[in-house]
Amino acid sequence: MIDPDEKERIALLTGGQAGGEYLDSLGVSDLARLDDGQWLQFLRCLVGGFQDAMQAFEQATRGLPHDEPPLD
């Protein structure tokens, strides 16, 4: 993803927030201090948050025309 669109940017921020919340729950801010299991869970939070946000956009706009300009 070289130039994320607005939905992707929001989804990335959502994933980042989920990852940050996980780190807060551990009381850790230095990623180098995570063990292998914590690192994998952190990645799951990042990727899962992104995927959940993208899926929410898809569900919210399902059935709406995406490529057609609005009718006046």
PDB file of N, CA, C and O in Angstrom:
ATOM      1  N   MET A   1       0.855  -1.164   0.000  1.00  0.00           N
ATOM      2  CA  MET A   1       0.000   0.000   0.000  1.00  0.00           C
ATOM      3  C   MET A   1       0.904   1.232   0.000  1.00  0.00           C
ATOM      4  O   MET A   1       1.386   1.650   1.037  1.00  0.00           O
ATOM      5  N   ILE A   2       1.139   1.767  -1.167  1.00  0.00           N
ATOM      6  CA  ILE A   2       2.043   2.908  -1.294  1.00  0.00           C
ATOM      7  C   ILE A   2       1.360   4.190  -0.837  1.00  0.00           C
ATOM      8  O   ILE A   2       1.874   4.901   0.014  1.00  0.00           O
ATOM      9  N   ASP A   3       0.217   4.483  -1.391  1.00  0.00           N
ATOM     10  CA  ASP A   3      -0.535   5.678  -1.032  1.00  0.00           C
ATOM     11  C   ASP A   3      -1.927   5.252  -0.566  1.00  0.00           C
ATOM     12  O   ASP A   3      -2.835   5.097  -1.384  1.00  0.00           O
ATOM     13  N   PRO A   4      -2.094   5.044   0.746  1.00  0.00           N
ATOM     14  CA  PRO A   4      -3.400   4.592   1.222  1.00  0.00           C
ATOM     15  C   PRO A   4      -4.478   5.637   0.963  1.00  0.00           C
ATOM     16  O   PRO A   4      -4.225   6.840   1.061  1.00  0.00           O
ATOM     17  N   ASP A   5      -5.664   5.140   0.615  1.00  0.00           N
ATOM     18  CA  ASP A   5      -6.784   6.069   0.487  1.00  0.00           C
ATOM     19  C   ASP A   5      -7.305   6.376   1.893  1.00  0.00           C
ATOM     20  O   ASP A   5      -6.768   5.892   2.892  1.00  0.00           O
ATOM     21  N   GLU A   6      -8.334   7.192   1.980  1.00  0.00           N
ATOM     22  CA  GLU A   6      -8.834   7.643   3.277  1.00  0.00           C
ATOM     23  C   GLU A   6      -9.315   6.470   4.141  1.00  0.00           C
ATOM     24  O   GLU A   6      -9.035   6.423   5.342  1.00  0.00           O
ATOM     25  N   LYS A   7     -10.018   5.519   3.539  1.00  0.00           N
ATOM     26  CA  LYS A   7     -10.479   4.354   4.306  1.00  0.00           C
ATOM     27  C   LYS A   7      -9.298   3.554   4.840  1.00  0.00           C
ATOM     28  O   LYS A   7      -9.301   3.132   5.999  1.00  0.00           O
ATOM     29  N   GLU A   8      -8.296   3.340   4.011  1.00  0.00           N
ATOM     30  CA  GLU A   8      -7.119   2.580   4.441  1.00  0.00           C
ATOM     31  C   GLU A   8      -6.343   3.332   5.521  1.00  0.00           C
ATOM     32  O   GLU A   8      -5.847   2.718   6.472  1.00  0.00           O
ATOM     33  N   ARG A   9      -6.263   4.634   5.397  1.00  0.00           N
ATOM     34  CA  ARG A   9      -5.570   5.440   6.404  1.00  0.00           C
ATOM     35  C   ARG A   9      -6.270   5.314   7.755  1.00  0.00           C
ATOM     36  O   ARG A   9      -5.630   5.099   8.789  1.00  0.00           O
ATOM     37  N   ILE A  10      -7.593   5.394   7.744  1.00  0.00           N
ATOM     38  CA  ILE A  10      -8.359   5.254   8.981  1.00  0.00           C
ATOM     39  C   ILE A  10      -8.200   3.843   9.539  1.00  0.00           C
ATOM     40  O   ILE A  10      -8.033   3.660  10.753  1.00  0.00           O
ATOM     41  N   ALA A  11      -8.223   2.841   8.667  1.00  0.00           N
ATOM     42  CA  ALA A  11      -8.052   1.461   9.111  1.00  0.00           C
ATOM     43  C   ALA A  11      -6.661   1.238   9.702  1.00  0.00           C
ATOM     44  O   ALA A  11      -6.510   0.532  10.705  1.00  0.00           O
ATOM     45  N   LEU A  12      -5.632   1.841   9.105  1.00  0.00           N
ATOM     46  CA  LEU A  12      -4.282   1.742   9.659  1.00  0.00           C
ATOM     47  C   LEU A  12      -4.216   2.363  11.052  1.00  0.00           C
ATOM     48  O   LEU A  12      -3.621   1.791  11.975  1.00  0.00           O
ATOM     49  N   LEU A  13      -4.832   3.515  11.211  1.00  0.00           N
ATOM     50  CA  LEU A  13      -4.846   4.165  12.515  1.00  0.00           C
ATOM     51  C   LEU A  13      -5.620   3.332  13.536  1.00  0.00           C
ATOM     52  O   LEU A  13      -5.234   3.256  14.713  1.00  0.00           O
ATOM     53  N   THR A  14      -6.687   2.693  13.089  1.00  0.00           N
ATOM     54  CA  THR A  14      -7.465   1.827  13.972  1.00  0.00           C
ATOM     55  C   THR A  14      -6.623   0.637  14.433  1.00  0.00           C
ATOM     56  O   THR A  14      -6.618   0.285  15.615  1.00  0.00           O
ATOM     57  N   GLY A  15      -5.901   0.024  13.511  1.00  0.00           N
ATOM     58  CA  GLY A  15      -5.001  -1.070  13.873  1.00  0.00           C
ATOM     59  C   GLY A  15      -3.910  -0.611  14.821  1.00  0.00           C
ATOM     60  O   GLY A  15      -3.576  -1.307  15.790  1.00  0.00           O
ATOM     61  N   GLY A  16      -3.366   0.553  14.566  1.00  0.00           N
ATOM     62  CA  GLY A  16      -2.346   1.108  15.454  1.00  0.00           C
ATOM     63  C   GLY A  16      -2.872   1.359  16.855  1.00  0.00           C
ATOM     64  O   GLY A  16      -2.181   1.110  17.850  1.00  0.00           O
ATOM     65  N   GLN A  17      -4.108   1.829  16.926  1.00  0.00           N
ATOM     66  CA  GLN A  17      -4.726   2.067  18.232  1.00  0.00           C
ATOM     67  C   GLN A  17      -4.897   0.745  18.988  1.00  0.00           C
ATOM     68  O   GLN A  17      -4.620   0.666  20.184  1.00  0.00           O
ATOM     69  N   ALA A  18      -5.338  -0.294  18.277  1.00  0.00           N
ATOM     70  CA  ALA A  18      -5.498  -1.609  18.909  1.00  0.00           C
ATOM     71  C   ALA A  18      -4.152  -2.124  19.420  1.00  0.00           C
ATOM     72  O   ALA A  18      -4.061  -2.657  20.528  1.00  0.00           O
ATOM     73  N   GLY A  19      -3.109  -1.956  18.634  1.00  0.00           N
ATOM     74  CA  GLY A  19      -1.777  -2.361  19.067  1.00  0.00           C
ATOM     75  C   GLY A  19      -1.315  -1.567  20.279  1.00  0.00           C
ATOM     76  O   GLY A  19      -0.744  -2.128  21.220  1.00  0.00           O
ATOM     77  N   GLY A  20      -1.572  -0.283  20.262  1.00  0.00           N
ATOM     78  CA  GLY A  20      -1.199   0.577  21.390  1.00  0.00           C
ATOM     79  C   GLY A  20      -1.940   0.204  22.663  1.00  0.00           C
ATOM     80  O   GLY A  20      -1.360   0.203  23.757  1.00  0.00           O
ATOM     81  N   GLU A  21      -3.214  -0.130  22.517  1.00  0.00           N
ATOM     82  CA  GLU A  21      -3.995  -0.552  23.684  1.00  0.00           C
ATOM     83  C   GLU A  21      -3.440  -1.850  24.264  1.00  0.00           C
ATOM     84  O   GLU A  21      -3.390  -2.022  25.485  1.00  0.00           O
ATOM     85  N   TYR A  22      -3.021  -2.763  23.396  1.00  0.00           N
ATOM     86  CA  TYR A  22      -2.428  -4.003  23.871  1.00  0.00           C
ATOM     87  C   TYR A  22      -1.136  -3.708  24.634  1.00  0.00           C
ATOM     88  O   TYR A  22      -0.915  -4.232  25.737  1.00  0.00           O
ATOM     89  N   LEU A  23      -0.281  -2.861  24.072  1.00  0.00           N
ATOM     90  CA  LEU A  23       0.960  -2.511  24.759  1.00  0.00           C
ATOM     91  C   LEU A  23       0.673  -1.848  26.103  1.00  0.00           C
ATOM     92  O   LEU A  23       1.340  -2.139  27.110  1.00  0.00           O
ATOM     93  N   ASP A  24      -0.328  -0.965  26.144  1.00  0.00           N
ATOM     94  CA  ASP A  24      -0.720  -0.332  27.407  1.00  0.00           C
ATOM     95  C   ASP A  24      -1.146  -1.374  28.429  1.00  0.00           C
ATOM     96  O   ASP A  24      -0.838  -1.252  29.612  1.00  0.00           O
ATOM     97  N   SER A  25      -1.875  -2.400  27.965  1.00  0.00           N
ATOM     98  CA  SER A  25      -2.341  -3.436  28.897  1.00  0.00           C
ATOM     99  C   SER A  25      -1.172  -4.213  29.496  1.00  0.00           C
ATOM    100  O   SER A  25      -1.278  -4.743  30.608  1.00  0.00           O
ATOM    101  N   LEU A  26      -0.054  -4.275  28.759  1.00  0.00           N
ATOM    102  CA  LEU A  26       1.146  -4.942  29.259  1.00  0.00           C
ATOM    103  C   LEU A  26       2.020  -4.006  30.088  1.00  0.00           C
ATOM    104  O   LEU A  26       2.896  -4.460  30.817  1.00  0.00           O
ATOM    105  N   GLY A  27       1.801  -2.709  29.940  1.00  0.00           N
ATOM    106  CA  GLY A  27       2.665  -1.731  30.582  1.00  0.00           C
ATOM    107  C   GLY A  27       4.023  -1.640  29.916  1.00  0.00           C
ATOM    108  O   GLY A  27       5.024  -1.343  30.556  1.00  0.00           O
ATOM    109  N   VAL A  28       4.048  -1.896  28.602  1.00  0.00           N
ATOM    110  CA  VAL A  28       5.290  -1.916  27.830  1.00  0.00           C
ATOM    111  C   VAL A  28       5.184  -0.907  26.693  1.00  0.00           C
ATOM    112  O   VAL A  28       4.148  -0.799  26.046  1.00  0.00           O
ATOM    113  N   SER A  29       6.269  -0.159  26.475  1.00  0.00           N
ATOM    114  CA  SER A  29       6.299   0.723  25.309  1.00  0.00           C
ATOM    115  C   SER A  29       7.464   0.397  24.383  1.00  0.00           C
ATOM    116  O   SER A  29       7.483   0.834  23.241  1.00  0.00           O
ATOM    117  N   ASP A  30       8.417  -0.379  24.874  1.00  0.00           N
ATOM    118  CA  ASP A  30       9.582  -0.767  24.087  1.00  0.00           C
ATOM    119  C   ASP A  30       9.303  -2.120  23.429  1.00  0.00           C
ATOM    120  O   ASP A  30       9.253  -3.154  24.103  1.00  0.00           O
ATOM    121  N   LEU A  31       9.119  -2.116  22.113  1.00  0.00           N
ATOM    122  CA  LEU A  31       8.790  -3.358  21.404  1.00  0.00           C
ATOM    123  C   LEU A  31       9.864  -4.419  21.565  1.00  0.00           C
ATOM    124  O   LEU A  31       9.562  -5.619  21.516  1.00  0.00           O
ATOM    125  N   ALA A  32      11.092  -4.019  21.782  1.00  0.00           N
ATOM    126  CA  ALA A  32      12.184  -4.977  21.952  1.00  0.00           C
ATOM    127  C   ALA A  32      12.026  -5.801  23.228  1.00  0.00           C
ATOM    128  O   ALA A  32      12.641  -6.865  23.358  1.00  0.00           O
ATOM    129  N   ARG A  33      11.201  -5.345  24.145  1.00  0.00           N
ATOM    130  CA  ARG A  33      10.996  -6.069  25.401  1.00  0.00           C
ATOM    131  C   ARG A  33       9.910  -7.144  25.299  1.00  0.00           C
ATOM    132  O   ARG A  33       9.724  -7.917  26.232  1.00  0.00           O
ATOM    133  N   LEU A  34       9.207  -7.198  24.185  1.00  0.00           N
ATOM    134  CA  LEU A  34       8.153  -8.197  24.031  1.00  0.00           C
ATOM    135  C   LEU A  34       8.759  -9.576  23.792  1.00  0.00           C
ATOM    136  O   LEU A  34       9.715  -9.715  23.030  1.00  0.00           O
ATOM    137  N   ASP A  35       8.174 -10.593  24.440  1.00  0.00           N
ATOM    138  CA  ASP A  35       8.613 -11.954  24.125  1.00  0.00           C
ATOM    139  C   ASP A  35       7.905 -12.392  22.835  1.00  0.00           C
ATOM    140  O   ASP A  35       7.091 -11.645  22.273  1.00  0.00           O
ATOM    141  N   ASP A  36       8.212 -13.583  22.371  1.00  0.00           N
ATOM    142  CA  ASP A  36       7.657 -14.037  21.086  1.00  0.00           C
ATOM    143  C   ASP A  36       6.130 -14.048  21.091  1.00  0.00           C
ATOM    144  O   ASP A  36       5.493 -13.615  20.125  1.00  0.00           O
ATOM    145  N   GLY A  37       5.526 -14.536  22.158  1.00  0.00           N
ATOM    146  CA  GLY A  37       4.065 -14.582  22.236  1.00  0.00           C
ATOM    147  C   GLY A  37       3.445 -13.199  22.258  1.00  0.00           C
ATOM    148  O   GLY A  37       2.421 -12.956  21.618  1.00  0.00           O
ATOM    149  N   GLN A  38       4.055 -12.296  23.013  1.00  0.00           N
ATOM    150  CA  GLN A  38       3.553 -10.923  23.073  1.00  0.00           C
ATOM    151  C   GLN A  38       3.712 -10.221  21.726  1.00  0.00           C
ATOM    152  O   GLN A  38       2.835  -9.461  21.311  1.00  0.00           O
ATOM    153  N   TRP A  39       4.810 -10.480  21.043  1.00  0.00           N
ATOM    154  CA  TRP A  39       5.026  -9.892  19.721  1.00  0.00           C
ATOM    155  C   TRP A  39       3.951 -10.357  18.750  1.00  0.00           C
ATOM    156  O   TRP A  39       3.365  -9.551  18.024  1.00  0.00           O
ATOM    157  N   LEU A  40       3.658 -11.662  18.755  1.00  0.00           N
ATOM    158  CA  LEU A  40       2.617 -12.178  17.865  1.00  0.00           C
ATOM    159  C   LEU A  40       1.262 -11.595  18.200  1.00  0.00           C
ATOM    160  O   LEU A  40       0.476 -11.254  17.303  1.00  0.00           O
ATOM    161  N   GLN A  41       0.955 -11.456  19.488  1.00  0.00           N
ATOM    162  CA  GLN A  41      -0.334 -10.861  19.874  1.00  0.00           C
ATOM    163  C   GLN A  41      -0.398  -9.399  19.462  1.00  0.00           C
ATOM    164  O   GLN A  41      -1.443  -8.924  19.008  1.00  0.00           O
ATOM    165  N   PHE A  42       0.699  -8.680  19.591  1.00  0.00           N
ATOM    166  CA  PHE A  42       0.759  -7.283  19.141  1.00  0.00           C
ATOM    167  C   PHE A  42       0.464  -7.199  17.650  1.00  0.00           C
ATOM    168  O   PHE A  42      -0.343  -6.373  17.204  1.00  0.00           O
ATOM    169  N   LEU A  43       1.088  -8.078  16.859  1.00  0.00           N
ATOM    170  CA  LEU A  43       0.834  -8.102  15.418  1.00  0.00           C
ATOM    171  C   LEU A  43      -0.616  -8.456  15.115  1.00  0.00           C
ATOM    172  O   LEU A  43      -1.225  -7.873  14.214  1.00  0.00           O
ATOM    173  N   ARG A  44      -1.175  -9.394  15.867  1.00  0.00           N
ATOM    174  CA  ARG A  44      -2.596  -9.738  15.679  1.00  0.00           C
ATOM    175  C   ARG A  44      -3.480  -8.526  15.926  1.00  0.00           C
ATOM    176  O   ARG A  44      -4.469  -8.312  15.211  1.00  0.00           O
ATOM    177  N   CYS A  45      -3.146  -7.748  16.948  1.00  0.00           N
ATOM    178  CA  CYS A  45      -3.924  -6.539  17.237  1.00  0.00           C
ATOM    179  C   CYS A  45      -3.827  -5.541  16.089  1.00  0.00           C
ATOM    180  O   CYS A  45      -4.848  -4.975  15.666  1.00  0.00           O
ATOM    181  N   LEU A  46      -2.613  -5.318  15.580  1.00  0.00           N
ATOM    182  CA  LEU A  46      -2.427  -4.376  14.475  1.00  0.00           C
ATOM    183  C   LEU A  46      -3.195  -4.811  13.240  1.00  0.00           C
ATOM    184  O   LEU A  46      -3.996  -4.049  12.680  1.00  0.00           O
ATOM    185  N   VAL A  47      -2.938  -6.047  12.816  1.00  0.00           N
ATOM    186  CA  VAL A  47      -3.554  -6.549  11.581  1.00  0.00           C
ATOM    187  C   VAL A  47      -5.054  -6.727  11.765  1.00  0.00           C
ATOM    188  O   VAL A  47      -5.846  -6.367  10.889  1.00  0.00           O
ATOM    189  N   GLY A  48      -5.451  -7.273  12.900  1.00  0.00           N
ATOM    190  CA  GLY A  48      -6.876  -7.478  13.159  1.00  0.00           C
ATOM    191  C   GLY A  48      -7.643  -6.172  13.200  1.00  0.00           C
ATOM    192  O   GLY A  48      -8.749  -6.073  12.666  1.00  0.00           O
ATOM    193  N   GLY A  49      -7.057  -5.155  13.820  1.00  0.00           N
ATOM    194  CA  GLY A  49      -7.718  -3.844  13.865  1.00  0.00           C
ATOM    195  C   GLY A  49      -7.890  -3.265  12.474  1.00  0.00           C
ATOM    196  O   GLY A  49      -8.937  -2.694  12.147  1.00  0.00           O
ATOM    197  N   PHE A  50      -6.862  -3.398  11.644  1.00  0.00           N
ATOM    198  CA  PHE A  50      -6.947  -2.941  10.259  1.00  0.00           C
ATOM    199  C   PHE A  50      -8.036  -3.699   9.507  1.00  0.00           C
ATOM    200  O   PHE A  50      -8.896  -3.101   8.853  1.00  0.00           O
ATOM    201  N   GLN A  51      -8.015  -5.025   9.608  1.00  0.00           N
ATOM    202  CA  GLN A  51      -8.992  -5.848   8.892  1.00  0.00           C
ATOM    203  C   GLN A  51     -10.412  -5.559   9.362  1.00  0.00           C
ATOM    204  O   GLN A  51     -11.332  -5.468   8.541  1.00  0.00           O
ATOM    205  N   ASP A  52     -10.596  -5.423  10.671  1.00  0.00           N
ATOM    206  CA  ASP A  52     -11.936  -5.133  11.201  1.00  0.00           C
ATOM    207  C   ASP A  52     -12.459  -3.806  10.682  1.00  0.00           C
ATOM    208  O   ASP A  52     -13.637  -3.688  10.320  1.00  0.00           O
ATOM    209  N   ALA A  53     -11.583  -2.796  10.632  1.00  0.00           N
ATOM    210  CA  ALA A  53     -12.012  -1.485  10.131  1.00  0.00           C
ATOM    211  C   ALA A  53     -12.357  -1.546   8.653  1.00  0.00           C
ATOM    212  O   ALA A  53     -13.375  -0.977   8.219  1.00  0.00           O
ATOM    213  N   MET A  54     -11.539  -2.240   7.861  1.00  0.00           N
ATOM    214  CA  MET A  54     -11.840  -2.362   6.437  1.00  0.00           C
ATOM    215  C   MET A  54     -13.150  -3.121   6.223  1.00  0.00           C
ATOM    216  O   MET A  54     -13.955  -2.757   5.364  1.00  0.00           O
ATOM    217  N   GLN A  55     -13.369  -4.158   7.011  1.00  0.00           N
ATOM    218  CA  GLN A  55     -14.612  -4.919   6.903  1.00  0.00           C
ATOM    219  C   GLN A  55     -15.811  -4.059   7.301  1.00  0.00           C
ATOM    220  O   GLN A  55     -16.865  -4.126   6.671  1.00  0.00           O
ATOM    221  N   ALA A  56     -15.648  -3.226   8.323  1.00  0.00           N
ATOM    222  CA  ALA A  56     -16.732  -2.332   8.735  1.00  0.00           C
ATOM    223  C   ALA A  56     -17.075  -1.345   7.621  1.00  0.00           C
ATOM    224  O   ALA A  56     -18.257  -1.075   7.373  1.00  0.00           O
ATOM    225  N   PHE A  57     -16.054  -0.816   6.940  1.00  0.00           N
ATOM    226  CA  PHE A  57     -16.320   0.066   5.799  1.00  0.00           C
ATOM    227  C   PHE A  57     -17.097  -0.676   4.719  1.00  0.00           C
ATOM    228  O   PHE A  57     -18.049  -0.148   4.143  1.00  0.00           O
ATOM    229  N   GLU A  58     -16.684  -1.904   4.431  1.00  0.00           N
ATOM    230  CA  GLU A  58     -17.346  -2.710   3.397  1.00  0.00           C
ATOM    231  C   GLU A  58     -18.806  -2.957   3.763  1.00  0.00           C
ATOM    232  O   GLU A  58     -19.698  -2.794   2.944  1.00  0.00           O
ATOM    233  N   GLN A  59     -19.054  -3.325   4.998  1.00  0.00           N
ATOM    234  CA  GLN A  59     -20.425  -3.602   5.429  1.00  0.00           C
ATOM    235  C   GLN A  59     -21.275  -2.346   5.427  1.00  0.00           C
ATOM    236  O   GLN A  59     -22.446  -2.382   5.060  1.00  0.00           O
ATOM    237  N   ALA A  60     -20.675  -1.227   5.827  1.00  0.00           N
ATOM    238  CA  ALA A  60     -21.423   0.034   5.881  1.00  0.00           C
ATOM    239  C   ALA A  60     -21.787   0.552   4.503  1.00  0.00           C
ATOM    240  O   ALA A  60     -22.772   1.272   4.348  1.00  0.00           O
ATOM    241  N   THR A  61     -20.997   0.186   3.493  1.00  0.00           N
ATOM    242  CA  THR A  61     -21.243   0.721   2.152  1.00  0.00           C
ATOM    243  C   THR A  61     -21.748  -0.341   1.174  1.00  0.00           C
ATOM    244  O   THR A  61     -21.892  -0.051  -0.006  1.00  0.00           O
ATOM    245  N   ARG A  62     -22.017  -1.542   1.678  1.00  0.00           N
ATOM    246  CA  ARG A  62     -22.502  -2.619   0.805  1.00  0.00           C
ATOM    247  C   ARG A  62     -23.791  -2.180   0.122  1.00  0.00           C
ATOM    248  O   ARG A  62     -24.704  -1.663   0.746  1.00  0.00           O
ATOM    249  N   GLY A  63     -23.830  -2.368  -1.153  1.00  0.00           N
ATOM    250  CA  GLY A  63     -25.017  -2.032  -1.931  1.00  0.00           C
ATOM    251  C   GLY A  63     -25.050  -0.594  -2.413  1.00  0.00           C
ATOM    252  O   GLY A  63     -25.904  -0.236  -3.211  1.00  0.00           O
ATOM    253  N   LEU A  64     -24.133   0.223  -1.936  1.00  0.00           N
ATOM    254  CA  LEU A  64     -24.081   1.605  -2.398  1.00  0.00           C
ATOM    255  C   LEU A  64     -23.213   1.681  -3.649  1.00  0.00           C
ATOM    256  O   LEU A  64     -22.209   0.979  -3.756  1.00  0.00           O
ATOM    257  N   PRO A  65     -23.570   2.535  -4.592  1.00  0.00           N
ATOM    258  CA  PRO A  65     -22.717   2.684  -5.780  1.00  0.00           C
ATOM    259  C   PRO A  65     -21.413   3.368  -5.397  1.00  0.00           C
ATOM    260  O   PRO A  65     -21.399   4.366  -4.698  1.00  0.00           O
ATOM    261  N   HIS A  66     -20.304   2.794  -5.824  1.00  0.00           N
ATOM    262  CA  HIS A  66     -18.999   3.347  -5.482  1.00  0.00           C
ATOM    263  C   HIS A  66     -18.359   4.102  -6.639  1.00  0.00           C
ATOM    264  O   HIS A  66     -17.557   4.986  -6.411  1.00  0.00           O
ATOM    265  N   ASP A  67     -18.699   3.732  -7.841  1.00  0.00           N
ATOM    266  CA  ASP A  67     -18.023   4.321  -8.996  1.00  0.00           C
ATOM    267  C   ASP A  67     -18.897   5.318  -9.743  1.00  0.00           C
ATOM    268  O   ASP A  67     -18.483   5.847 -10.754  1.00  0.00           O
ATOM    269  N   GLU A  68     -20.078   5.527  -9.268  1.00  0.00           N
ATOM    270  CA  GLU A  68     -20.983   6.428  -9.968  1.00  0.00           C
ATOM    271  C   GLU A  68     -21.107   7.720  -9.175  1.00  0.00           C
ATOM    272  O   GLU A  68     -21.214   7.701  -7.956  1.00  0.00           O
ATOM    273  N   PRO A  69     -21.123   8.865  -9.855  1.00  0.00           N
ATOM    274  CA  PRO A  69     -21.310  10.116  -9.126  1.00  0.00           C
ATOM    275  C   PRO A  69     -22.741  10.190  -8.564  1.00  0.00           C
ATOM    276  O   PRO A  69     -23.650   9.565  -9.091  1.00  0.00           O
ATOM    277  N   PRO A  70     -22.932  10.912  -7.483  1.00  0.00           N
ATOM    278  CA  PRO A  70     -24.279  11.043  -6.921  1.00  0.00           C
ATOM    279  C   PRO A  70     -25.211  11.735  -7.905  1.00  0.00           C
ATOM    280  O   PRO A  70     -24.785  12.587  -8.695  1.00  0.00           O
ATOM    281  N   LEU A  71     -26.458  11.333  -7.859  1.00  0.00           N
ATOM    282  CA  LEU A  71     -27.467  11.953  -8.720  1.00  0.00           C
ATOM    283  C   LEU A  71     -27.856  13.306  -8.142  1.00  0.00           C
ATOM    284  O   LEU A  71     -27.985  13.484  -6.960  1.00  0.00           O
ATOM    285  N   ASP A  72     -28.047  14.285  -9.030  1.00  0.00           N
ATOM    286  CA  ASP A  72     -28.470  15.621  -8.577  1.00  0.00           C
ATOM    287  C   ASP A  72     -29.955  15.729  -8.581  1.00  0.00           C
ATOM    288  O   ASP A  72     -30.704  15.138  -9.259  1.00  0.00           O
TER     289      ASP A  72
END
